Amino acid sequence: MADSRPPLPKRPIPHERVPDRPTPSNPRPHSEHLAADPLMTEALRRVVELEIGPRRVGALYRNVDGVFEVLAVIRDPERARSLLNRRSARWALIVKDVTRAGGEPFAIGSVWTTSDYLVREAGARLSEAFA
């Protein structure tokens, strides 16, 4: 009975040129529309701000990994991608663990969560943070 059926057609490879699906001139056509749409640009900016949270340059925050001082906030996606070695990065922070003597600054891309706690806001003095 299986011999009487015609073989199923093979699916083309996604980027294979086929008559009913021509290859686009730009392999990522959606990226042009996102960059040009001010509404999408603003929505993405808001998402990035929510992910960074209250971590501004000079802020001190604590989580399960330690207590960190924010040294720099990088919002340039290309620079963030190179710092974090992650293709999907849109932003990065340069932080320093203040609980470790001689701790070196390093880049992170972890989002602000409910387990993070702001010890000192950016611009506040250290004496105010522990008052």
Tab-separated table of N, CA and C in Angstrom:
chain	number	residue	atom	x	y	z
A	1	MET	N	0.814	-1.192	0.000
A	1	MET	CA	0.000	0.000	0.000
A	1	MET	C	0.864	1.266	0.000
A	2	ALA	N	1.994	1.227	0.693
A	2	ALA	CA	2.886	2.382	0.727
A	2	ALA	C	3.510	2.639	-0.636
A	3	ASP	N	3.622	1.602	-1.461
A	3	ASP	CA	4.227	1.768	-2.780
A	3	ASP	C	3.309	2.495	-3.754
A	4	SER	N	2.002	2.517	-3.475
A	4	SER	CA	1.069	3.141	-4.398
A	4	SER	C	1.016	4.660	-4.246
A	5	ARG	N	1.540	5.190	-3.166
A	5	ARG	CA	1.520	6.644	-2.938
A	5	ARG	C	2.728	7.295	-3.605
A	6	PRO	N	2.520	8.504	-4.134
A	6	PRO	CA	3.676	9.222	-4.692
A	6	PRO	C	4.556	9.734	-3.546
A	7	PRO	N	5.823	9.895	-3.777
A	7	PRO	CA	6.701	10.407	-2.707
A	7	PRO	C	6.340	11.855	-2.374
A	8	LEU	N	6.502	12.193	-1.107
A	8	LEU	CA	6.236	13.559	-0.663
A	8	LEU	C	7.305	14.498	-1.215
A	9	PRO	N	6.902	15.726	-1.542
A	9	PRO	CA	7.910	16.675	-2.032
A	9	PRO	C	8.849	17.074	-0.895
A	10	LYS	N	10.102	17.305	-1.233
A	10	LYS	CA	11.074	17.724	-0.228
A	10	LYS	C	10.950	19.224	-0.011
A	11	ARG	N	11.066	19.621	1.262
A	11	ARG	CA	11.052	21.045	1.578
A	11	ARG	C	12.367	21.665	1.148
A	12	PRO	N	12.313	22.854	0.553
A	12	PRO	CA	13.570	23.483	0.164
A	12	PRO	C	14.320	23.971	1.401
A	13	ILE	N	15.618	24.054	1.281
A	13	ILE	CA	16.430	24.643	2.344
A	13	ILE	C	15.966	26.097	2.472
A	14	PRO	N	15.875	26.660	3.703
A	14	PRO	CA	15.307	28.000	3.872
A	14	PRO	C	15.851	29.076	2.949
A	15	HIS	N	17.126	29.036	2.630
A	15	HIS	CA	17.684	30.086	1.777
A	15	HIS	C	17.891	29.617	0.337
A	16	GLU	N	17.299	28.494	0.009
A	16	GLU	CA	17.416	27.979	-1.352
A	16	GLU	C	16.524	28.806	-2.273
A	17	ARG	N	16.989	29.065	-3.473
A	17	ARG	CA	16.196	29.816	-4.432
A	17	ARG	C	15.175	28.889	-5.066
A	18	VAL	N	13.937	29.244	-4.922
A	18	VAL	CA	12.849	28.487	-5.543
A	18	VAL	C	11.940	29.483	-6.251
A	19	PRO	N	11.238	29.061	-7.297
A	19	PRO	CA	10.419	30.005	-8.065
A	19	PRO	C	9.342	30.702	-7.245
A	20	ASP	N	8.735	30.006	-6.293
A	20	ASP	CA	7.644	30.632	-5.539
A	20	ASP	C	8.150	31.459	-4.357
A	21	ARG	N	9.455	31.427	-4.063
A	21	ARG	CA	9.998	32.195	-2.950
A	21	ARG	C	11.349	32.763	-3.356
A	22	PRO	N	11.361	33.920	-4.005
A	22	PRO	CA	12.640	34.473	-4.459
A	22	PRO	C	13.507	34.903	-3.277
A	23	THR	N	14.803	34.873	-3.483
A	23	THR	CA	15.737	35.295	-2.451
A	23	THR	C	15.676	36.806	-2.328
A	24	PRO	N	15.479	37.323	-1.104
A	24	PRO	CA	15.430	38.782	-0.942
A	24	PRO	C	16.802	39.399	-1.174
A	25	SER	N	16.804	40.656	-1.604
A	25	SER	CA	18.079	41.337	-1.842
A	25	SER	C	18.796	41.597	-0.521
A	26	ASN	N	18.039	41.887	0.520
A	26	ASN	CA	18.600	42.083	1.854
A	26	ASN	C	18.236	40.852	2.680
A	27	PRO	N	19.206	40.111	3.213
A	27	PRO	CA	18.873	38.890	3.943
A	27	PRO	C	18.060	39.131	5.213
A	28	ARG	N	18.066	40.335	5.739
A	28	ARG	CA	17.293	40.648	6.934
A	28	ARG	C	16.426	41.879	6.657
A	29	PRO	N	15.355	41.728	5.899
A	29	PRO	CA	14.566	42.900	5.515
A	29	PRO	C	13.893	43.575	6.699
A	30	HIS	N	13.617	42.844	7.764
A	30	HIS	CA	12.930	43.435	8.902
A	30	HIS	C	13.798	44.447	9.646
A	31	SER	N	15.120	44.330	9.587
A	31	SER	CA	15.989	45.235	10.323
A	31	SER	C	15.891	46.669	9.800
A	32	GLU	N	15.627	46.845	8.512
A	32	GLU	CA	15.478	48.188	7.957
A	32	GLU	C	14.251	48.876	8.546
A	33	HIS	N	13.182	48.132	8.716
A	33	HIS	CA	11.950	48.711	9.217
A	33	HIS	C	12.036	49.050	10.695
A	34	LEU	N	12.716	48.232	11.471
A	34	LEU	CA	12.845	48.490	12.900
A	34	LEU	C	13.639	49.761	13.153
A	35	ALA	N	14.729	49.941	12.434
A	35	ALA	CA	15.573	51.099	12.664
A	35	ALA	C	14.879	52.384	12.233
A	36	ALA	N	14.038	52.329	11.240
A	36	ALA	CA	13.401	53.524	10.713
A	36	ALA	C	12.120	53.886	11.466
A	37	ASP	N	11.535	52.956	12.196
A	37	ASP	CA	10.267	53.192	12.872
A	37	ASP	C	10.506	53.830	14.240
A	38	PRO	N	10.122	55.098	14.420
A	38	PRO	CA	10.374	55.766	15.693
A	38	PRO	C	9.624	55.118	16.868
A	39	LEU	N	8.470	54.547	16.607
A	39	LEU	CA	7.712	53.883	17.663
A	39	LEU	C	8.456	52.656	18.180
A	40	MET	N	9.014	51.865	17.257
A	40	MET	CA	9.769	50.678	17.653
A	40	MET	C	11.072	51.060	18.342
A	41	THR	N	11.703	52.109	17.863
A	41	THR	CA	12.942	52.573	18.466
A	41	THR	C	12.694	53.005	19.904
A	42	GLU	N	11.624	53.731	20.144
A	42	GLU	CA	11.279	54.175	21.496
A	42	GLU	C	10.913	52.986	22.385
A	43	ALA	N	10.184	52.029	21.854
A	43	ALA	CA	9.817	50.838	22.632
A	43	ALA	C	11.063	50.055	23.026
A	44	LEU	N	12.007	49.907	22.112
A	44	LEU	CA	13.243	49.199	22.413
A	44	LEU	C	14.064	49.960	23.448
A	45	ARG	N	14.097	51.274	23.348
A	45	ARG	CA	14.820	52.092	24.338
A	45	ARG	C	14.240	51.891	25.728
A	46	ARG	N	12.917	51.831	25.821
A	46	ARG	CA	12.264	51.629	27.124
A	46	ARG	C	12.575	50.245	27.697
A	47	VAL	N	12.599	49.242	26.836
A	47	VAL	CA	12.941	47.889	27.288
A	47	VAL	C	14.369	47.867	27.830
A	48	VAL	N	15.284	48.505	27.127
A	48	VAL	CA	16.680	48.560	27.569
A	48	VAL	C	16.768	49.259	28.923
A	49	GLU	N	16.060	50.356	29.094
A	49	GLU	CA	16.080	51.087	30.368
A	49	GLU	C	15.531	50.235	31.511
A	50	LEU	N	14.481	49.463	31.237
A	50	LEU	CA	13.938	48.566	32.262
A	50	LEU	C	14.935	47.465	32.613
A	51	GLU	N	15.639	46.958	31.619
A	51	GLU	CA	16.619	45.904	31.859
A	51	GLU	C	17.810	46.417	32.665
A	52	ILE	N	18.244	47.644	32.394
A	52	ILE	CA	19.356	48.237	33.141
A	52	ILE	C	18.902	48.597	34.551
A	53	GLY	N	17.678	49.061	34.679
A	53	GLY	CA	17.146	49.426	35.989
A	53	GLY	C	17.764	50.716	36.504
A	54	PRO	N	17.898	50.848	37.824
A	54	PRO	CA	18.447	52.087	38.399
A	54	PRO	C	19.972	52.138	38.399
A	55	ARG	N	20.614	51.249	37.681
A	55	ARG	CA	22.078	51.203	37.666
A	55	ARG	C	22.624	52.280	36.736
A	56	ARG	N	23.054	53.365	37.329
A	56	ARG	CA	23.687	54.466	36.618
A	56	ARG	C	25.132	54.553	37.082
A	57	VAL	N	25.951	55.315	36.395
A	57	VAL	CA	27.355	55.470	36.775
A	57	VAL	C	27.417	56.033	38.196
A	58	GLY	N	28.139	55.327	39.052
A	58	GLY	CA	28.280	55.738	40.449
A	58	GLY	C	27.349	55.004	41.398
A	59	ALA	N	26.351	54.304	40.867
A	59	ALA	CA	25.418	53.573	41.727
A	59	ALA	C	26.100	52.351	42.323
A	60	LEU	N	25.631	51.959	43.496
A	60	LEU	CA	26.116	50.767	44.169
A	60	LEU	C	24.916	49.850	44.345
A	61	TYR	N	25.042	48.600	43.921
A	61	TYR	CA	23.934	47.670	44.096
A	61	TYR	C	24.433	46.326	44.576
A	62	ARG	N	23.519	45.572	45.183
A	62	ARG	CA	23.869	44.290	45.772
A	62	ARG	C	22.965	43.209	45.221
A	63	ASN	N	23.533	42.024	45.036
A	63	ASN	CA	22.748	40.831	44.714
A	63	ASN	C	23.471	39.630	45.310
A	64	VAL	N	23.069	38.424	44.965
A	64	VAL	CA	23.670	37.230	45.564
A	64	VAL	C	25.145	37.073	45.210
A	65	ASP	N	25.606	37.722	44.152
A	65	ASP	CA	26.995	37.586	43.716
A	65	ASP	C	27.949	38.550	44.403
A	66	GLY	N	27.444	39.629	45.004
A	66	GLY	CA	28.306	40.598	45.664
A	66	GLY	C	27.704	41.983	45.672
A	67	VAL	N	28.561	42.962	45.966
A	67	VAL	CA	28.175	44.375	45.953
A	67	VAL	C	28.996	45.033	44.858
A	68	PHE	N	28.314	45.700	43.933
A	68	PHE	CA	28.972	46.208	42.736
A	68	PHE	C	28.773	47.711	42.587
A	69	GLU	N	29.828	48.366	42.144
A	69	GLU	CA	29.761	49.778	41.785
A	69	GLU	C	29.731	49.862	40.269
A	70	VAL	N	28.806	50.643	39.737
A	70	VAL	CA	28.686	50.806	38.288
A	70	VAL	C	29.686	51.867	37.839
A	71	LEU	N	30.599	51.460	36.973
A	71	LEU	CA	31.621	52.366	36.465
A	71	LEU	C	31.244	52.964	35.114
A	72	ALA	N	30.496	52.213	34.301
A	72	ALA	CA	30.095	52.702	32.970
A	72	ALA	C	28.843	51.966	32.521
A	73	VAL	N	28.007	52.677	31.775
A	73	VAL	CA	26.815	52.099	31.152
A	73	VAL	C	26.988	52.251	29.643
A	74	ILE	N	27.034	51.140	28.939
A	74	ILE	CA	27.226	51.151	27.482
A	74	ILE	C	25.899	50.820	26.825
A	75	ARG	N	25.357	51.783	26.074
A	75	ARG	CA	24.087	51.572	25.380
A	75	ARG	C	24.275	51.331	23.882
A	76	ASP	N	25.509	51.393	23.427
A	76	ASP	CA	25.817	51.141	22.026
A	76	ASP	C	25.836	49.622	21.810
A	77	PRO	N	24.878	49.071	21.029
A	77	PRO	CA	24.802	47.622	20.871
A	77	PRO	C	26.077	46.978	20.318
A	78	GLU	N	26.748	47.620	19.364
A	78	GLU	CA	27.968	47.040	18.797
A	78	GLU	C	29.058	46.902	19.854
A	79	ARG	N	29.235	47.939	20.652
A	79	ARG	CA	30.259	47.889	21.705
A	79	ARG	C	29.873	46.877	22.779
A	80	ALA	N	28.581	46.825	23.129
A	80	ALA	CA	28.111	45.859	24.129
A	80	ALA	C	28.341	44.430	23.647
A	81	ARG	N	28.075	44.179	22.368
A	81	ARG	CA	28.283	42.837	21.805
A	81	ARG	C	29.744	42.421	21.885
A	82	SER	N	30.645	43.353	21.600
A	82	SER	CA	32.065	43.005	21.649
A	82	SER	C	32.537	42.818	23.096
A	83	LEU	N	32.032	43.617	24.025
A	83	LEU	CA	32.427	43.482	25.432
A	83	LEU	C	31.943	42.171	26.036
A	84	LEU	N	30.705	41.807	25.716
A	84	LEU	CA	30.101	40.617	26.311
A	84	LEU	C	30.301	39.360	25.474
A	85	ASN	N	30.780	39.539	24.243
A	85	ASN	CA	30.943	38.424	23.312
A	85	ASN	C	29.621	37.674	23.145
A	86	ARG	N	28.570	38.461	22.969
A	86	ARG	CA	27.219	37.916	22.820
A	86	ARG	C	26.521	38.670	21.690
A	87	ARG	N	26.071	37.954	20.666
A	87	ARG	CA	25.460	38.588	19.491
A	87	ARG	C	24.164	39.317	19.799
A	88	SER	N	23.459	38.921	20.833
A	88	SER	CA	22.156	39.520	21.120
A	88	SER	C	22.230	40.706	22.080
A	89	ALA	N	23.420	41.074	22.544
A	89	ALA	CA	23.557	42.150	23.532
A	89	ALA	C	23.141	43.489	22.943
A	90	ARG	N	22.369	44.242	23.710
A	90	ARG	CA	21.960	45.590	23.320
A	90	ARG	C	22.603	46.639	24.206
A	91	TRP	N	23.089	46.216	25.373
A	91	TRP	CA	23.714	47.117	26.333
A	91	TRP	C	24.651	46.303	27.224
A	92	ALA	N	25.503	46.999	27.969
A	92	ALA	CA	26.413	46.345	28.913
A	92	ALA	C	26.734	47.325	30.034
A	93	LEU	N	27.130	46.789	31.155
A	93	LEU	CA	27.600	47.591	32.275
A	93	LEU	C	29.030	47.186	32.592
A	94	ILE	N	29.845	48.153	32.959
A	94	ILE	CA	31.170	47.866	33.501
A	94	ILE	C	31.024	48.075	35.002
A	95	VAL	N	31.273	47.026	35.769
A	95	VAL	CA	31.114	47.085	37.225
A	95	VAL	C	32.377	46.606	37.909
A	96	LYS	N	32.451	46.906	39.205
A	96	LYS	CA	33.566	46.462	40.028
A	96	LYS	C	32.983	45.954	41.338
A	97	ASP	N	33.391	44.759	41.749
A	97	ASP	CA	32.932	44.189	43.014
A	97	ASP	C	33.701	44.877	44.134
A	98	VAL	N	33.013	45.658	44.958
A	98	VAL	CA	33.675	46.435	46.011
A	98	VAL	C	33.972	45.595	47.244
A	99	THR	N	33.472	44.373	47.313
A	99	THR	CA	33.759	43.520	48.468
A	99	THR	C	35.070	42.757	48.312
A	100	ARG	N	35.650	42.772	47.133
A	100	ARG	CA	36.911	42.066	46.886
A	100	ARG	C	38.054	43.063	46.782
A	101	ALA	N	39.066	42.849	47.581
A	101	ALA	CA	40.245	43.714	47.529
A	101	ALA	C	40.936	43.521	46.191
A	102	GLY	N	41.234	44.611	45.530
A	102	GLY	CA	41.912	44.540	44.233
A	102	GLY	C	41.054	43.982	43.124
A	103	GLY	N	39.739	44.047	43.295
A	103	GLY	CA	38.829	43.549	42.255
A	103	GLY	C	38.951	44.360	40.985
A	104	GLU	N	39.015	43.678	39.862
A	104	GLU	CA	39.138	44.326	38.561
A	104	GLU	C	37.757	44.592	37.969
A	105	PRO	N	37.578	45.708	37.265
A	105	PRO	CA	36.308	45.968	36.574
A	105	PRO	C	36.059	44.914	35.493
A	106	PHE	N	34.781	44.597	35.278
A	106	PHE	CA	34.410	43.634	34.240
A	106	PHE	C	33.043	44.004	33.689
A	107	ALA	N	32.734	43.464	32.520
A	107	ALA	CA	31.479	43.763	31.831
A	107	ALA	C	30.431	42.731	32.207
A	108	ILE	N	29.185	43.202	32.374
A	108	ILE	CA	28.059	42.304	32.617
A	108	ILE	C	26.904	42.714	31.714
A	109	GLY	N	25.979	41.803	31.525
A	109	GLY	CA	24.781	42.072	30.728
A	109	GLY	C	23.542	41.528	31.398
A	110	SER	N	23.613	41.289	32.703
A	110	SER	CA	22.458	40.732	33.411
A	110	SER	C	21.428	41.818	33.685
A	111	VAL	N	20.159	41.476	33.510
A	111	VAL	CA	19.083	42.448	33.693
A	111	VAL	C	18.817	42.670	35.174
A	112	TRP	N	18.241	43.812	35.490
A	112	TRP	CA	17.853	44.166	36.848
A	112	TRP	C	16.657	43.302	37.245
A	113	THR	N	16.751	42.635	38.379
A	113	THR	CA	15.665	41.762	38.831
A	113	THR	C	15.262	42.116	40.251
A	114	THR	N	14.283	41.404	40.772
A	114	THR	CA	13.825	41.646	42.144
A	114	THR	C	14.847	41.181	43.175
A	115	SER	N	15.829	40.392	42.771
A	115	SER	CA	16.870	39.976	43.713
A	115	SER	C	18.001	41.001	43.809
A	116	ASP	N	17.983	42.035	42.962
A	116	ASP	CA	18.963	43.117	43.036
A	116	ASP	C	18.441	44.197	43.973
A	117	TYR	N	19.360	44.790	44.719
A	117	TYR	CA	18.994	45.815	45.698
A	117	TYR	C	19.910	47.010	45.537
A	118	LEU	N	19.330	48.190	45.383
A	118	LEU	CA	20.110	49.414	45.220
A	118	LEU	C	20.594	49.875	46.586
A	119	VAL	N	21.906	49.895	46.784
A	119	VAL	CA	22.501	50.328	48.043
A	119	VAL	C	22.694	51.837	48.033
A	120	ARG	N	23.177	52.353	46.904
A	120	ARG	CA	23.426	53.788	46.770
A	120	ARG	C	23.050	54.224	45.370
A	121	GLU	N	22.246	55.266	45.270
A	121	GLU	CA	21.889	55.803	43.964
A	121	GLU	C	23.092	56.513	43.355
A	122	ALA	N	23.068	56.654	42.056
A	122	ALA	CA	24.135	57.382	41.364
A	122	ALA	C	24.152	58.817	41.851
A	123	GLY	N	25.313	59.347	42.151
A	123	GLY	CA	25.455	60.718	42.592
A	123	GLY	C	25.386	60.886	44.100
A	124	ALA	N	24.933	59.869	44.851
A	124	ALA	CA	24.867	59.964	46.313
A	124	ALA	C	26.245	59.688	46.899
A	125	ARG	N	26.479	60.257	48.088
A	125	ARG	CA	27.749	60.011	48.754
A	125	ARG	C	27.697	58.691	49.499
A	126	LEU	N	28.850	58.079	49.685
A	126	LEU	CA	28.929	56.781	50.350
A	126	LEU	C	28.411	56.853	51.783
A	127	SER	N	28.631	57.966	52.490
A	127	SER	CA	28.158	58.086	53.872
A	127	SER	C	26.638	58.068	53.929
A	128	GLU	N	25.964	58.589	52.872
A	128	GLU	CA	24.496	58.569	52.820
A	128	GLU	C	23.963	57.162	52.595
A	129	ALA	N	24.717	56.332	51.908
A	129	ALA	CA	24.259	54.986	51.571
A	129	ALA	C	24.145	54.101	52.803
A	130	PHE	N	25.008	54.312	53.793
A	130	PHE	CA	25.012	53.448	54.959
A	130	PHE	C	24.505	54.164	56.205
A	131	ALA	N	23.820	55.299	56.032
A	131	ALA	CA	23.292	56.058	57.184
A	131	ALA	C	22.022	55.412	57.716
